[in-house]
Each structure stands twice: as structure tokens, then as C-alpha cells.
Tab-separated table of C-alpha atoms in Angstrom:
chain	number	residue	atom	x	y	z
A	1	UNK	CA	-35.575	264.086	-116.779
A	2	UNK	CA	-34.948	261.622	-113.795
A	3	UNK	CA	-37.602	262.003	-110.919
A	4	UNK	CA	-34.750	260.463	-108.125
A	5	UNK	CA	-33.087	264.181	-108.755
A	6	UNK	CA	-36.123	266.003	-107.318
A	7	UNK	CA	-36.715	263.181	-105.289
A	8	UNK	CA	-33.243	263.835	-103.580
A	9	UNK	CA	-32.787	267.842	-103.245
A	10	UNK	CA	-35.306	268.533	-100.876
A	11	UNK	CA	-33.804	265.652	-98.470
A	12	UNK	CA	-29.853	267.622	-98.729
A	13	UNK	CA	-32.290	271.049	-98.402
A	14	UNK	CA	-33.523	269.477	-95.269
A	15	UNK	CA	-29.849	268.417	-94.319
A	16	UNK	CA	-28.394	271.629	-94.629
A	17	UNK	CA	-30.709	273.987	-92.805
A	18	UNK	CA	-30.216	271.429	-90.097
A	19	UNK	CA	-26.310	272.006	-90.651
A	20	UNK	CA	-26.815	275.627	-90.786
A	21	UNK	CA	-28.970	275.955	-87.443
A	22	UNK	CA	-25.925	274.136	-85.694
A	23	UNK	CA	-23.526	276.480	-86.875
A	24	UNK	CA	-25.201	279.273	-85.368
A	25	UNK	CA	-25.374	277.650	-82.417
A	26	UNK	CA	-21.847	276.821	-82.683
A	27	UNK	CA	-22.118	273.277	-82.531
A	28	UNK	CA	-19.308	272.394	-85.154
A	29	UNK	CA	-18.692	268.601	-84.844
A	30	UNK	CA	-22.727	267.665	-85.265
A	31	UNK	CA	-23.101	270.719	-88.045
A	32	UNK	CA	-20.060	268.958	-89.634
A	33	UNK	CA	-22.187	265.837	-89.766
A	34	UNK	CA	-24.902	267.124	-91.930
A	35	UNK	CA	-22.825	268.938	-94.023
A	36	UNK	CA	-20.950	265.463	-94.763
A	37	UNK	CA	-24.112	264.226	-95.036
A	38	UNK	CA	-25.609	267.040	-97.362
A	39	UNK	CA	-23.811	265.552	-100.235
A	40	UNK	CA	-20.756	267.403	-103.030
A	41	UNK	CA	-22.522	270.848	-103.697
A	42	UNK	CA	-20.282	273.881	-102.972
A	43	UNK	CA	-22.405	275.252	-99.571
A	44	UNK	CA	-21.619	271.683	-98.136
A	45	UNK	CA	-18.057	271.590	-98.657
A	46	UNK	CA	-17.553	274.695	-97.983
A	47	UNK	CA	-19.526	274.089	-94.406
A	48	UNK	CA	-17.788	271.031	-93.511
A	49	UNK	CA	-14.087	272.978	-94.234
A	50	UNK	CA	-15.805	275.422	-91.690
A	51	UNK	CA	-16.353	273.640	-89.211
A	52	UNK	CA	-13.333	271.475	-89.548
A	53	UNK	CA	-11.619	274.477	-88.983
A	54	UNK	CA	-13.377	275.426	-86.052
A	55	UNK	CA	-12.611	272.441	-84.228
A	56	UNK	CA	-8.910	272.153	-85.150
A	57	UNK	CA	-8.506	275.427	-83.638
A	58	UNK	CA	-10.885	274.814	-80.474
A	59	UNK	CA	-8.443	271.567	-80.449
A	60	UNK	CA	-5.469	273.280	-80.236
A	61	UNK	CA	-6.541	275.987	-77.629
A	62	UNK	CA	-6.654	273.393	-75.418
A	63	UNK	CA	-3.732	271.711	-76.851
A	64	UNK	CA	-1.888	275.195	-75.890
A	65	UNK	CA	-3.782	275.120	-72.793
A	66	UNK	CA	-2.416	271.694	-71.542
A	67	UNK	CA	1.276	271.896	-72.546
A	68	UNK	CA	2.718	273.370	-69.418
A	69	UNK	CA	0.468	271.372	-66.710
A	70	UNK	CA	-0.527	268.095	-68.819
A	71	UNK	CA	1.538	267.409	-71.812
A	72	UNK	CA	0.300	264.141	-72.702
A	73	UNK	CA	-4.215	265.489	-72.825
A	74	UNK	CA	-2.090	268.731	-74.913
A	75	UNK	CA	-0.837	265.461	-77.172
A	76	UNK	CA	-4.126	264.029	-77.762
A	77	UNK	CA	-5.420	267.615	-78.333
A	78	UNK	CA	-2.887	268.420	-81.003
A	79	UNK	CA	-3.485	264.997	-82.532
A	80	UNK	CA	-7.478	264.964	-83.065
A	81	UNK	CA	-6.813	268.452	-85.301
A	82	UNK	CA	-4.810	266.294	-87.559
A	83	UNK	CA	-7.438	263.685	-87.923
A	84	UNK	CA	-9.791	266.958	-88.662
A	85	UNK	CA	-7.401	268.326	-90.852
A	86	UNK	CA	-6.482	265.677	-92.959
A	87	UNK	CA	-5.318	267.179	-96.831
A	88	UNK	CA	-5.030	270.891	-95.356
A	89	UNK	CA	-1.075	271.944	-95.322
A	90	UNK	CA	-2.067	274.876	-93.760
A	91	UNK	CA	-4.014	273.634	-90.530
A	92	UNK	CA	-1.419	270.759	-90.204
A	93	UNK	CA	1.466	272.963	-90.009
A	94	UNK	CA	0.156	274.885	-87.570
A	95	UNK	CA	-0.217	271.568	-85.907
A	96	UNK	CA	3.014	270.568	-86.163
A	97	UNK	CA	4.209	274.383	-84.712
A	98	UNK	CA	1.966	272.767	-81.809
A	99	UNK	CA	3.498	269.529	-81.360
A	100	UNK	CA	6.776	271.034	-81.385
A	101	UNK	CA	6.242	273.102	-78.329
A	102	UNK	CA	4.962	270.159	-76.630
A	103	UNK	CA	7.629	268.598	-77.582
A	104	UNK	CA	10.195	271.234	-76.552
A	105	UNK	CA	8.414	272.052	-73.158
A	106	UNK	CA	8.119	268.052	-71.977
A	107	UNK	CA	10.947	265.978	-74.099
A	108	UNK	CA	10.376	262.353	-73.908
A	109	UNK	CA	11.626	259.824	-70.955
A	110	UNK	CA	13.117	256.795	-72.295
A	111	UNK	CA	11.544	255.062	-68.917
A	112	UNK	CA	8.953	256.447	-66.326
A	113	UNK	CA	9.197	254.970	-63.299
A	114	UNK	CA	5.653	254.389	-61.279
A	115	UNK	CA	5.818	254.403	-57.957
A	116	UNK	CA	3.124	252.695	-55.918
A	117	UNK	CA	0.869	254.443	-54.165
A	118	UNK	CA	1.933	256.077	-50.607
A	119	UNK	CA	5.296	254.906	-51.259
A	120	UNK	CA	8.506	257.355	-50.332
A	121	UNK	CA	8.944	259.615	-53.111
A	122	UNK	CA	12.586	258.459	-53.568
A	123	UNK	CA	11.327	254.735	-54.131
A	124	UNK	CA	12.706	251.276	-53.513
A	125	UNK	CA	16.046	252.197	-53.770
A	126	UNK	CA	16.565	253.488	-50.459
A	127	UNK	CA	15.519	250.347	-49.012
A	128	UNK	CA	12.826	252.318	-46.864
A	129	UNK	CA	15.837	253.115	-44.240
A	130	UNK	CA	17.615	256.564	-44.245
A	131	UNK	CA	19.175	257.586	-47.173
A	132	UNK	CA	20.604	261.225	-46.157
A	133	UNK	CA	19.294	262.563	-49.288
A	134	UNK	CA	15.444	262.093	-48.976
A	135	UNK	CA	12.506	262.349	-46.319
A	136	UNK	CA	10.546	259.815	-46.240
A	137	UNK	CA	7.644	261.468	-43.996
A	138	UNK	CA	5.571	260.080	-41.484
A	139	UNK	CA	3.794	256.580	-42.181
A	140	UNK	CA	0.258	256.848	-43.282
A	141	UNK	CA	-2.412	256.758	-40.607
A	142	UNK	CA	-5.476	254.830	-41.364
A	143	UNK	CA	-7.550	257.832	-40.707
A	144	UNK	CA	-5.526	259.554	-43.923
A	145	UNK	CA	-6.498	256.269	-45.818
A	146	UNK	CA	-9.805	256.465	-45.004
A	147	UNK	CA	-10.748	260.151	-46.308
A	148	UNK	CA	-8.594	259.087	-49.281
A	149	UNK	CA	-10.974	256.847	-49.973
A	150	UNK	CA	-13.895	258.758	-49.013
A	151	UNK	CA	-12.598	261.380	-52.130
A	152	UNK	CA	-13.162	258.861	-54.632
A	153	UNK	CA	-17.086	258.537	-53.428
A	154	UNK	CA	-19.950	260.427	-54.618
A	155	UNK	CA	-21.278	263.462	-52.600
A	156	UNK	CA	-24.121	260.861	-51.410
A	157	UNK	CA	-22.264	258.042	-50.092
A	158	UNK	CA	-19.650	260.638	-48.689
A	159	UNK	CA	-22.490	262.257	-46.521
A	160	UNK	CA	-23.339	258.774	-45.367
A	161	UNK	CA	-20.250	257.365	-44.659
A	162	UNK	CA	-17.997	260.551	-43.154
A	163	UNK	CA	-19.879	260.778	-39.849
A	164	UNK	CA	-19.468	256.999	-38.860
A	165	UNK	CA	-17.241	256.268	-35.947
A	166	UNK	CA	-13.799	254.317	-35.789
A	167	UNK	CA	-14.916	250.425	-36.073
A	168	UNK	CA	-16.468	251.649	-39.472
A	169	UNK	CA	-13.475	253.921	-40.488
A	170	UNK	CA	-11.295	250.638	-40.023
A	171	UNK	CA	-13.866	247.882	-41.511
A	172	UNK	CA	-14.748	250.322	-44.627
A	173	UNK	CA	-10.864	250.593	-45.329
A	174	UNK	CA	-10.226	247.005	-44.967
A	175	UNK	CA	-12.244	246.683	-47.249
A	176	UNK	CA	-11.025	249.029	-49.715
A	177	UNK	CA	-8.158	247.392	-49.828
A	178	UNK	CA	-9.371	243.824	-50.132
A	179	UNK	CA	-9.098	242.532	-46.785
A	180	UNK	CA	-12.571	240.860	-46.507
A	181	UNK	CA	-12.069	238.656	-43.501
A	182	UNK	CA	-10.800	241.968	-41.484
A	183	UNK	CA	-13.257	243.974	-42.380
A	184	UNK	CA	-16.379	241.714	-41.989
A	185	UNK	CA	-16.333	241.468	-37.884
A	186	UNK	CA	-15.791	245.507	-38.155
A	187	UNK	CA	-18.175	246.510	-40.771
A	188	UNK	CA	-21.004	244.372	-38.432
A	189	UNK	CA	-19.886	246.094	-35.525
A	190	UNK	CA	-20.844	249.535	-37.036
A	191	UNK	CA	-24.316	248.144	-38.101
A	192	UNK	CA	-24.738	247.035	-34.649
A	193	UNK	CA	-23.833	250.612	-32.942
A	194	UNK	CA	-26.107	252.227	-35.393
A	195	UNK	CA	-28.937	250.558	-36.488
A	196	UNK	CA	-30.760	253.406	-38.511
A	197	UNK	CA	-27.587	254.786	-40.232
A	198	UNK	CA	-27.905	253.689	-43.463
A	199	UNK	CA	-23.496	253.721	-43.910
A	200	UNK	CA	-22.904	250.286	-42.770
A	201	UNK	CA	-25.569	248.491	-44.154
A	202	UNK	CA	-24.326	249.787	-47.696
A	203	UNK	CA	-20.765	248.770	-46.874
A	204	UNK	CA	-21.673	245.637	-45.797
A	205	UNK	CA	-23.475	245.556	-49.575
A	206	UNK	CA	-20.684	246.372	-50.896
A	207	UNK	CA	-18.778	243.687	-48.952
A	208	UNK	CA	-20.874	241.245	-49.997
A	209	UNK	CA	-20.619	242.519	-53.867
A	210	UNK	CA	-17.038	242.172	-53.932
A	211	UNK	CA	-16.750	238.628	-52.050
A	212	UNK	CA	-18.920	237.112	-54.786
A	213	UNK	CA	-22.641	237.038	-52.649
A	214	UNK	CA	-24.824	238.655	-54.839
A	215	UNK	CA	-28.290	237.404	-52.920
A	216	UNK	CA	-26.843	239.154	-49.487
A	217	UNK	CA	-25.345	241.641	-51.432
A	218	UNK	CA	-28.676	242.828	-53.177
A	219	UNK	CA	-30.503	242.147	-49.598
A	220	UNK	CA	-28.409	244.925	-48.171
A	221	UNK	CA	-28.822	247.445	-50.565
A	222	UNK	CA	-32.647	246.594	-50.269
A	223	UNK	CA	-32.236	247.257	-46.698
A	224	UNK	CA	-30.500	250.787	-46.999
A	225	UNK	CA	-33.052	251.689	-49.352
A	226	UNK	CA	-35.761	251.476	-46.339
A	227	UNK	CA	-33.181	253.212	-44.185
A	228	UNK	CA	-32.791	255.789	-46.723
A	229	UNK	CA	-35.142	255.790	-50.110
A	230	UNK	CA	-33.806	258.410	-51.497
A	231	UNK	CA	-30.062	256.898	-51.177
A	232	UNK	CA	-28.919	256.882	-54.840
A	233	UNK	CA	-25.903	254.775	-54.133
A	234	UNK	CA	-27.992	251.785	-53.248
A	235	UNK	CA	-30.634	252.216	-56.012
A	236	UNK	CA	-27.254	251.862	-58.302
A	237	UNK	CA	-25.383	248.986	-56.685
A	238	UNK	CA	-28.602	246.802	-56.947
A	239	UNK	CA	-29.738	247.813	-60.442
A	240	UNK	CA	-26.122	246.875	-61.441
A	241	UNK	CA	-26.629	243.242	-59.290
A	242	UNK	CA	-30.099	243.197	-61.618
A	243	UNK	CA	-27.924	243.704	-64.711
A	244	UNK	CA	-24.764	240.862	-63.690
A	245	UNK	CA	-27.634	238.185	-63.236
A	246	UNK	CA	-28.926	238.710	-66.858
A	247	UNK	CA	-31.734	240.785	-66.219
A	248	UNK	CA	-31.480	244.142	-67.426
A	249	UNK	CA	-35.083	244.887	-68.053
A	250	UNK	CA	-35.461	244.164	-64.610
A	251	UNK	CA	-32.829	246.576	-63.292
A	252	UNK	CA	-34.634	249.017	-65.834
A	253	UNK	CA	-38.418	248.907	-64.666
A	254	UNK	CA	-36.718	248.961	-61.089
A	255	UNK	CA	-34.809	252.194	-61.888
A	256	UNK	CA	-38.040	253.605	-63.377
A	257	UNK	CA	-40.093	253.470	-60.406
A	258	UNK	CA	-37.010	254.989	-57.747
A	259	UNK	CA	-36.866	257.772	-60.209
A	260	UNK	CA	-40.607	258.197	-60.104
A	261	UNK	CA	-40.038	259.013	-56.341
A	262	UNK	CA	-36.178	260.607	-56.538
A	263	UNK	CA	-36.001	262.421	-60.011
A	264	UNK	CA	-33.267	264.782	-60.632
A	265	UNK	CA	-30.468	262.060	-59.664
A	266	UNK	CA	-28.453	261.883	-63.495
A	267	UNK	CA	-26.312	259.112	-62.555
A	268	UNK	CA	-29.364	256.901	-61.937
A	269	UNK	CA	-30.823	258.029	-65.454
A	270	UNK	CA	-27.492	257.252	-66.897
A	271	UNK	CA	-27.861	253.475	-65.905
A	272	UNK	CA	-31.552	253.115	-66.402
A	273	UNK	CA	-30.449	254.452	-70.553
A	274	UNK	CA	-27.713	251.805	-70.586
A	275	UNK	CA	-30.498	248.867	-68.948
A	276	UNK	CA	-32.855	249.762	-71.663
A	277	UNK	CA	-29.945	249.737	-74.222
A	278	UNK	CA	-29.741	245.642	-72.768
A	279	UNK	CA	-33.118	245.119	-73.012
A	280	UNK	CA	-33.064	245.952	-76.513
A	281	UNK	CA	-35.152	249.140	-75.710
A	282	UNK	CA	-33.392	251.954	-78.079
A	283	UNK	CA	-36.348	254.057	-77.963
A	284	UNK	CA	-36.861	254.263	-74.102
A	285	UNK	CA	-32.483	254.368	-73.709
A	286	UNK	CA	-32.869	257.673	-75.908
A	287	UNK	CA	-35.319	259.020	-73.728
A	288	UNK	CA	-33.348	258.396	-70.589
A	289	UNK	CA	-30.116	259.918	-72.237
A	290	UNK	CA	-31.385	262.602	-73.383
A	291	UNK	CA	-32.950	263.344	-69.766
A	292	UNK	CA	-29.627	262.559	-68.061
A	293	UNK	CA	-27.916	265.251	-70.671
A	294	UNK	CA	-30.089	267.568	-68.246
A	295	UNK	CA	-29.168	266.469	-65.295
A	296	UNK	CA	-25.763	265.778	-65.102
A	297	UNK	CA	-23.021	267.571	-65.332
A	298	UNK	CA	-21.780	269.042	-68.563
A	299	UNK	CA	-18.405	267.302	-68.794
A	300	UNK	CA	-19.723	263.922	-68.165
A	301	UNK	CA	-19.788	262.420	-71.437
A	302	UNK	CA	-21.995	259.465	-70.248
A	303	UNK	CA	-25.112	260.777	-71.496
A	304	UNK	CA	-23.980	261.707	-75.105
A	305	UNK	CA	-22.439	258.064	-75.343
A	306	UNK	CA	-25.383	256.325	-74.567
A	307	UNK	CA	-27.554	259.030	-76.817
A	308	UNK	CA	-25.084	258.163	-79.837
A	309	UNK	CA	-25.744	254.271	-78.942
A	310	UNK	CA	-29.579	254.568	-79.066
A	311	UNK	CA	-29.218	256.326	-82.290
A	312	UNK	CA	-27.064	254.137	-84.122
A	313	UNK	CA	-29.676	251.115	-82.730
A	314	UNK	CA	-32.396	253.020	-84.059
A	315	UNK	CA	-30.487	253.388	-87.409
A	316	UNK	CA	-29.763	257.491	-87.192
A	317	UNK	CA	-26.315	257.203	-88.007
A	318	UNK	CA	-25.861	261.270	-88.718
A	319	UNK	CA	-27.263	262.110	-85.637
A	320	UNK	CA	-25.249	259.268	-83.569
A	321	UNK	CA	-22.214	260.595	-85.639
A	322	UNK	CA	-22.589	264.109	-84.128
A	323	UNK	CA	-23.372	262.815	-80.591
A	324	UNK	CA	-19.751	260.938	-80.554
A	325	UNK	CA	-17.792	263.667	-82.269
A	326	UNK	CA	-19.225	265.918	-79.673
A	327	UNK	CA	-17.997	263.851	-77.011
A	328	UNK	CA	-14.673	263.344	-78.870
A	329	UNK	CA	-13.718	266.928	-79.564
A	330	UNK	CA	-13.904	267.419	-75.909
A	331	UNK	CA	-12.347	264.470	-74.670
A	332	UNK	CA	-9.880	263.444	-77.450
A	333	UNK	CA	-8.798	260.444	-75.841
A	334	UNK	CA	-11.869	258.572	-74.640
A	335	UNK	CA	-11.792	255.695	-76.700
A	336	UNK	CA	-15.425	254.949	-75.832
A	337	UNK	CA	-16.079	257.773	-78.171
A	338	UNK	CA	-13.369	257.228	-80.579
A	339	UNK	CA	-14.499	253.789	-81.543
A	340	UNK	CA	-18.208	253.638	-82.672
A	341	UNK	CA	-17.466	257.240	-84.038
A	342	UNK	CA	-14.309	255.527	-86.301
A	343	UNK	CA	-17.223	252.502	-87.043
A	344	UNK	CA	-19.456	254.983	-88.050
A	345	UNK	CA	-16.864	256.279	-90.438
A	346	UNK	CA	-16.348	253.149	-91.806
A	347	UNK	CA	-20.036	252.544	-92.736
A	348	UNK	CA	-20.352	255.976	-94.645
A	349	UNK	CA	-17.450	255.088	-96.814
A	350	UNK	CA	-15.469	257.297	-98.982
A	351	UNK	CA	-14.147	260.854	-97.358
A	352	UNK	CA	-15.518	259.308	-93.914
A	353	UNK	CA	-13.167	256.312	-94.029
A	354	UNK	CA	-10.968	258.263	-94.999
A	355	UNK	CA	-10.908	260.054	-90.967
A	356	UNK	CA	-11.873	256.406	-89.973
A	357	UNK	CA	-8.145	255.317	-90.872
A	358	UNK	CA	-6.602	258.113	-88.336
A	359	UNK	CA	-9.607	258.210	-85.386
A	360	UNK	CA	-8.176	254.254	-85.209
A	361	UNK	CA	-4.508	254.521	-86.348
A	362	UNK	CA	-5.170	256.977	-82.966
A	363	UNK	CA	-6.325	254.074	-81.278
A	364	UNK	CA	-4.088	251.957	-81.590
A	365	UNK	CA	-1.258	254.625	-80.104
A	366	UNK	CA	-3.222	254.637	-77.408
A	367	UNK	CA	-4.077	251.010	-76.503
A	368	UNK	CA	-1.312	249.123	-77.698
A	369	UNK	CA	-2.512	246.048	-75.241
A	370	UNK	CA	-5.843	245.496	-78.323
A	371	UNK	CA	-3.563	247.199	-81.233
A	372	UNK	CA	-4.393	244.146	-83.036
A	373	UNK	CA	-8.083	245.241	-82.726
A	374	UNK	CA	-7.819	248.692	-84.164
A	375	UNK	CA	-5.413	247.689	-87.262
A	376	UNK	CA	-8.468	245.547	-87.981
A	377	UNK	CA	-10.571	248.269	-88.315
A	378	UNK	CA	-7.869	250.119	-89.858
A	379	UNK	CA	-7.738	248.198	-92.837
A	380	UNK	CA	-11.872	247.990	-93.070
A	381	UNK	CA	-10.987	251.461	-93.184
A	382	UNK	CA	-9.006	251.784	-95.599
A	383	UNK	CA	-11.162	248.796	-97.728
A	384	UNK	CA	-14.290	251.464	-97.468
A	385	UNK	CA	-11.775	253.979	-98.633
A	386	UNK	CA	-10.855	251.810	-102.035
A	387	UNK	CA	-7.654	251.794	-100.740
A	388	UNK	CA	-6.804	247.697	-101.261
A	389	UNK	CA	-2.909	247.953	-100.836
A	390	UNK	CA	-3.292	249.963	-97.062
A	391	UNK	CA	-5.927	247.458	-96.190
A	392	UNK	CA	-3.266	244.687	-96.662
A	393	UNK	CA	-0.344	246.417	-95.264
A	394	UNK	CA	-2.947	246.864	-91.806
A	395	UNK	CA	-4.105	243.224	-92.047
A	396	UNK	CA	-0.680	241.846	-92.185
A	397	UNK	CA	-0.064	244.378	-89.202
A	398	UNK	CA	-2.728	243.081	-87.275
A	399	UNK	CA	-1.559	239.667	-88.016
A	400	UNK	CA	1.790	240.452	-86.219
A	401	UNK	CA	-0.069	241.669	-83.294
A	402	UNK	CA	-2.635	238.770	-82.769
A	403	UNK	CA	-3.062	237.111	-79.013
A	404	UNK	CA	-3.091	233.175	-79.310
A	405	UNK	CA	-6.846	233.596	-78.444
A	406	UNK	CA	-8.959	231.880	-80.951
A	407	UNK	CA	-11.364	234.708	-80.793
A	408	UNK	CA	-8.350	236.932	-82.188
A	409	UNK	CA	-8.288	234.691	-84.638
A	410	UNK	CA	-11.127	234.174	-86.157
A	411	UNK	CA	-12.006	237.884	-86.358
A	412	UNK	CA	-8.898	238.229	-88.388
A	413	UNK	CA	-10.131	235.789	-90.524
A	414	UNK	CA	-13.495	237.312	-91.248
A	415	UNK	CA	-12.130	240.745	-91.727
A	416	UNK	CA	-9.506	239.337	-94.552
A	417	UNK	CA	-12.439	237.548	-96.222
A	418	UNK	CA	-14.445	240.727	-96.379
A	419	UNK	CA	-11.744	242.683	-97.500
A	420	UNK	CA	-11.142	240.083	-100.383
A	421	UNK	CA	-14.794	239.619	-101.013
């Protein structure tokens, strides 16, 4: 009798208590990892149809959820069940009964018309005079522009930056919207009024940043951090100067010691993962992920993403399988998820490429601007599938779509030699 049998059971034994434990915590996309995972016996199959069928119908909760107030996230809802649900006519006609009522409640526009922002909501075609049928309202003040821009800030910089007087309100908007020269003379004004308020001197940071000064740019945030050590926005800003120069170990061992003094701040731990993910540190950017998971909050799927990237360095494909498709079945359309979870896919093979071929046939719906990209990994798809007719049809897809660029190119090259290989 072979010794690889025994050699193999208690490995899939190992597998699927894991899978089991993660069903009872409900945890269906990583418990339908290990089942996958766990191998053809009739407790794993009949696990992963479980929990396929928990998240199709999680999936289209929300997708019910969404159709009145956002049809298109109710869209993306309805279509990550199918892509769980492939080869089950009953789940995908409840799908369809879905889609249909998306449909029926928001029928398509042949043209959408964007408007730009704070323009009169009856658009160019009034000519911005009076056109009896519309109101065009009252022109925007630039203190309305500036909390506009203050409510795309964190709480931190908010707090900072709110109680500042009018040279600042003008400078910081300036420079919002580009205006460098105008907002430089105001922006130094403000430092100059208030020396110990740590606002201005991050502005003018951030003026700096943007205008292509990275030395005086990195000098100011320095300089708020003494003003303010505990000011996270700063601590980010230069860590991300550390990382544009090429020196992400830098920006890491930096990170380390402001958290050693200011722990508790997730966004922080969220970059210090991704520096050590640069530095070619999967170990530590695991640790730091897994920490951020704790302090940030729940539907900020930066954590998870960098957790499945450390993984997937460190060669635990399962587990960086179930970090993605954690991230995915909550935010169906975040192609940062999709796409290393569709890779993944790919490198199991068989049923996996299978859902491979629709997580990127997905993509490519979504961005059509790199649809040449995703048809590539289509058809690697469909070649880890055995499928070699698809994996043509995709390639000569792709082929259609290519830019000029000779990167393009040459990847389609590659990926037709594999395939024929």
C-alpha cells in the first residue's frame, strides 16, 4: 500500500477542521478556501457548496439592498453571486430574478451626462445666463470651498486646519485647486500669524509635495512633527516622501519608532505593512497588517489587502486566498481585491480557474481602459482550466485591445508562448 496516502490524510484532516472552525464562525469565503483546498471527498464538496451558498445569498441581500439608492454597487453585488455560483441553475436564476429588478427599477441611459463640479444643475446649455426654467443659485463662496475640502481630510488634519483664520482658508484652497503661486504668499502668511499652530506648516508641506520639492517638503513635515508629535498626518506625508525617493525601509524603521510613541493610529500601521512589503519584509508587513486589522475600522479593506499580500510573499496561498475573498465579498468591485484573488485562482488550477475566468471576465467590465490586461489573464485562465480553444478566443481578444505600448506588447507575447508551451 502507498505511504503518500497516509502521508496526505492527516494534512486534508488538518484542512478541514480549519474549514469547519470558520464555518462556525461564519466566515464563509476563507472556510470556502480550505474546503477547496481539502481536496474531492464528499465533506469538502459538500462544505465548499455551503459556503458558496452562503455568500451568494449574503451577495444578493445587499444586491436587494442597493437597487433603489445605488443600482450600479446592487450590479456588482448581483454579479459576484454568479462568479460563486458558477454550474448551479438554481442560485443563478435567482440571480437573474435579481438582475431583473435592477434592471426594471434603473433601465439603462444610452448617455450620462457629468457635470463638473459646482456647476448649475441644468449645465452648459443655458449658457450660465437665465434660462426661465432653472435656478442657478448663488455662486460659491470660498468659505463653502474651503469646508468642502476640509470633508475630504482626516479627523486629524481637520482639527488642525478648521480653526485657522482667513489668509489660511484662502492659501489652503488655492492650493487645493492647483494654484501654487496664489497660495504660496498666503499659506506663509498663516505660518507667520501663528507660529506654534502646526496647520500651516503642514500645508506649506503639502505645497511643497505637490510643486515637486521633496527636500522642503519633507523639512516641513519634520517641522510639524516638533509642533505636534503626535500629528499623524505628517508622520504619513513624510514616510510616503521616504518611500518616492526609493527608500522604503527607511520610511519603515521611521514609522516604527512614531508608533512606539503614538500607537493606536491604524492608518500609520497600514503604511508601515505596505513599507515592509517594499523592503522585501513579508514577515514584519504581516505583523503590521494584522495589527492595523485592530485598529482600523472594519470596512477599510486596507489591512486585509496587505495581510493577503504578505501571505502570498510568504507562499500561504490558502490563507492569502481567504484574506482577498473576504475583502471581495464585501466590496465586489474593488479590483485591488479582485485581481491577486483571480491570480491566485489561476495558480490552483482546475475548479479555481475555473472562477478565475469570471473574477477577470468581471474585470474587464469594469476597467475597460486595461481590458487588454484582464483578457490576458483570462485566457491563462482558461489555459489552467484545460480549456485551449477559450484561451485563444481571449488572446485574440486581447490582441484587439492592445495599446501601441511596447510593454503591451511584449506581455502578449509571453502569455501566447506560455499558453502554447
Amino acid at each position: 500500500m502507498p505511504f503518500g496516502w497516509f502521508a496526505r490524510k492527516p494534512a486534508a484532516d488538518k484542512t478541514l477542521a480549519k474549514a469547519r472552525k470558520l464555518v462556525e464562525q461564519c466566515r464563509w469565503a476563507e472556510a470556502l478556501t480550505y474546503f477547496e483546498d481539502a481536496g474531492d471527498g464528499d465533506e469538502a464538496r459538500q462544505g465548499a457548496q455551503e459556503c458558496r451558498t452562503k455568500l451568494v445569498e449574503w451577495n444578493l441581500e445587499e444586491a436587494r439592498a442597493y437597487t433603489e439608492g445605488d443600482p450600479g454597487k446592487a450590479r456588482e453585488h448581483a454579479e459576484l453571486a454568479a462568479t460563486l455560483a458558477v454550474g448551479d441553475a438554481g442560485l443563478l436564476a435567482v440571480i437573474d430574478e435579481v438582475l431583473a429588478g435592477i434592471h426594471a427599477a434603473h433601465p439603462p441611459v444610452s448617455a450620462t451626462r457629468r457635470e463638473r463640479l459646482f456647476a448649475p444643475s441644468c449645465g452648459a446649455s443655458c449658457g450660465g445666463g437665465s434660462c426661465g426654467d432653472h435656478d442657478h443659485g448663488e455662486p460659491v463662496e470660498d468659505g463653502e470651498l474651503f469646508e468642502f475640502y476640509l470633508d475630504s481630510l482626516s479627523p486629524a488634519e481637520r482639527a488642525a486646519l478648521e480653526p485657522l483664520g482667513e489668509p489660511f482658508r484662502e492659501g489652503f484652497v488655492l492650493l487645493q485647486q492647483g494654484d501654487l503661486e496664489g497660495a504660496l504668499p498666503k499659506l506663509k502668511a498663516a505660518v507667520k500669524a501663528a507660529p506654534r499652530a502646526v496647520g500651516p506648516v503642514y500645508a506649506m508641506g503639502l505645497l511643497a509635495a505637490v510643486g515637486q520639492a521633496p527636500e522642503v517638503a519633507e523639512k516641513n513635515f519634520l517641522k510639524a512633527l516638533e509642533l505636534d508629535p503626535g500629528f499623524a498626518p505628517a508622520a504619513l506625508h513624510r514616510a510616503a516622501l521616504l518611500r518616492e525617493k526609493g527608500k522604503p525601509k527607511d520610511a519603515a524603521a521611521f514609522l516604527t519608532r512614531w508608533l512606539a510613541a503614538h500607537p493606536g493610529e491604524g492608518e500609520v500601521r497600514v503604511l508601515l505593512a505596505a513599507c515592509h512589503l517594499e523592503a522585501g519584509d513579508p514577515q514584519a508587513a504581516l505583523e503590521a497588517a494584522q495589527a492595523a486589522e485592530t485598529e482600523c475600522p472594519e470596512d477599510n479593506p486596507s489591512p486585509k489587502l496587505l495581510r493577503g499580500q504578505a501571505l502570498r510573499r510568504l507562499g500561504h496561498l490558502d490563507q492569502a486566498l481567504g484574506a482577498f475573498q473576504a475583502v471581495a465579498a464585501k466590496k465586489p468591485d474593488l479590483l485591488d481585491a479582485l485581481i491577486p484573488l483571480g491570480q491566485i485562482l489561476i495558480e490552483k488550477g482546475g475548479p479555481s480557474a475555473e472562477r478565475a475566468v469570471q473574477v477577470f471576465k468581471k474585470c474587464h467590465r469594469q476597467d475597460p481602459d486595461h481590458g487588454w490586461w484582464h483578457l490576458l489573464r483570462v485566457a491563462e485562465a482558461y489555459g489552467a482550466w484545460e480549456k485551449p480553444k477559450q484561451a485563444a478566443e481571449a488572446l485574440a481578444r486581447a490582441q484587439e485591445e492592445l495599446p501601441e505600448a511596447p510593454e503591451a506588447q511584449r506581455e502578449w507575447t509571453e502569455v501566447s508562448q506560455r499558453l502554447a508551451g
